Tab-separated table of C-alpha atoms in Angstrom:
chain	number	residue	atom	x	y	z
A	142	MET	CA	-7.882	-0.526	-22.470
A	143	THR	CA	-8.996	-0.749	-18.786
A	144	ALA	CA	-7.718	-3.574	-16.727
A	145	ALA	CA	-10.098	-6.122	-15.222
A	146	ALA	CA	-10.814	-5.762	-11.576
A	147	PRO	CA	-8.408	-7.867	-9.599
A	148	SER	CA	-9.788	-10.686	-7.468
A	149	GLY	CA	-8.616	-12.639	-4.506
A	150	VAL	CA	-6.015	-10.828	-2.416
A	151	VAL	CA	-5.900	-7.252	-3.660
A	152	THR	CA	-3.570	-4.364	-2.900
A	153	PHE	CA	-5.001	-0.836	-2.828
A	154	MET	CA	-3.272	2.469	-3.549
A	155	PHE	CA	-4.893	5.715	-2.381
A	156	THR	CA	-3.345	9.131	-3.344
A	157	ASP	CA	-4.150	12.609	-2.179
A	158	VAL	CA	-2.814	16.093	-3.270
A	159	GLU	CA	-1.647	17.962	-0.194
A	160	VAL	CA	-3.521	21.298	0.521
A	161	SER	CA	-5.290	21.160	-2.746
A	162	THR	CA	-8.218	23.258	-1.481
A	163	ARG	CA	-5.945	26.195	-0.473
A	164	ARG	CA	-4.036	25.889	-3.831
A	165	ARG	CA	-7.329	25.892	-5.725
A	166	GLU	CA	-8.507	28.975	-3.902
A	167	ASN	CA	-5.250	30.829	-4.534
A	168	ASP	CA	-4.947	29.978	-8.262
A	169	ALA	CA	-7.811	27.914	-9.721
A	170	GLU	CA	-6.557	27.844	-13.278
A	171	ALA	CA	-3.035	26.741	-12.358
A	172	MET	CA	-4.503	24.090	-10.044
A	173	ARG	CA	-6.860	22.780	-12.753
A	174	ALA	CA	-3.924	22.352	-15.116
A	175	ALA	CA	-1.806	20.712	-12.472
A	176	LEU	CA	-4.522	18.264	-11.543
A	177	ALA	CA	-5.026	17.372	-15.220
A	178	ALA	CA	-1.323	16.497	-15.490
A	179	HIS	CA	-1.593	14.644	-12.142
A	180	ASP	CA	-4.452	12.529	-13.428
A	181	GLU	CA	-2.674	11.704	-16.732
A	182	VAL	CA	0.477	10.527	-14.955
A	183	LEU	CA	-1.400	8.424	-12.383
A	184	CYS	CA	-3.740	6.870	-14.876
A	185	LYS	CA	-0.917	5.789	-17.174
A	186	ALA	CA	1.134	4.469	-14.223
A	187	ILE	CA	-1.782	2.535	-12.839
A	188	GLU	CA	-2.665	0.954	-16.201
A	189	ALA	CA	0.911	0.126	-17.070
A	190	HIS	CA	1.216	-1.985	-13.893
A	191	GLY	CA	-2.021	-3.945	-14.158
A	192	GLY	CA	-4.099	-1.744	-11.834
A	193	LEU	CA	-7.650	-0.492	-11.951
A	194	MET	CA	-8.543	2.998	-10.958
A	195	PHE	CA	-11.973	2.524	-9.301
A	196	LYS	CA	-12.503	6.071	-7.853
A	197	HIS	CA	-11.386	9.593	-8.542
A	198	THR	CA	-11.703	11.946	-5.633
A	199	GLY	CA	-11.010	15.232	-7.480
A	200	ASP	CA	-7.521	15.506	-6.080
A	201	GLY	CA	-6.509	11.850	-5.788
A	202	VAL	CA	-7.411	8.368	-6.839
A	203	ARG	CA	-8.263	4.952	-5.454
A	204	ALA	CA	-6.731	2.053	-7.351
A	205	ALA	CA	-6.663	-1.778	-6.963
A	206	PHE	CA	-3.760	-3.994	-7.981
A	207	PRO	CA	-3.335	-7.802	-8.223
A	208	SER	CA	-0.127	-7.738	-6.092
A	209	PRO	CA	1.792	-5.408	-3.756
A	210	SER	CA	4.731	-5.231	-6.213
A	211	CYS	CA	2.429	-3.961	-8.993
A	212	ALA	CA	1.076	-1.207	-6.653
A	213	VAL	CA	4.624	-0.166	-5.614
A	214	ASP	CA	5.817	-0.203	-9.204
A	215	ALA	CA	2.898	2.009	-10.274
A	216	ALA	CA	3.605	4.398	-7.361
A	217	VAL	CA	7.302	4.702	-8.305
A	218	THR	CA	6.461	5.170	-12.014
A	219	ALA	CA	3.924	7.961	-11.068
A	220	ALA	CA	6.451	9.622	-8.701
A	221	TRP	CA	9.034	9.779	-11.472
A	222	GLY	CA	6.409	11.106	-13.845
A	223	PHE	CA	5.456	14.150	-11.784
A	224	ASP	CA	7.047	17.396	-12.777
A	225	ALA	CA	9.509	18.577	-10.061
A	226	GLY	CA	8.278	22.195	-10.546
A	227	SER	CA	4.609	21.255	-10.112
A	228	LEU	CA	2.383	22.904	-7.574
A	229	LEU	CA	1.296	19.492	-6.411
A	230	HIS	CA	2.737	17.368	-3.587
A	231	VAL	CA	1.198	13.921	-3.832
A	232	ARG	CA	1.001	11.554	-0.894
A	233	GLY	CA	0.434	7.847	-1.239
A	234	HIS	CA	-1.345	5.842	1.482
A	235	ARG	CA	-0.787	2.177	2.259
A	236	PRO	CA	-3.706	0.862	4.237
A	237	THR	CA	-2.875	-2.170	6.388
């Protein structure tokens, strides 16, 4: 089930996979599998903490949350969900 879009004061989470273009050029199949795992982890974490993913960028997401604590909890959940041996290094951005 998809969460409803939060209203009022909203907290955004932006993610980005570092050097994804180079990794895709070096091993497209491995990168495709890694990004699929990335998407699954992030989508589950965002949904579990009341967020709404409103944009997928190919190597990252844009999500909105009803509170800062929900966004932080989702980010921590996602970080723990990523495979330590993964090709991906994910950054989170906190716009001010």
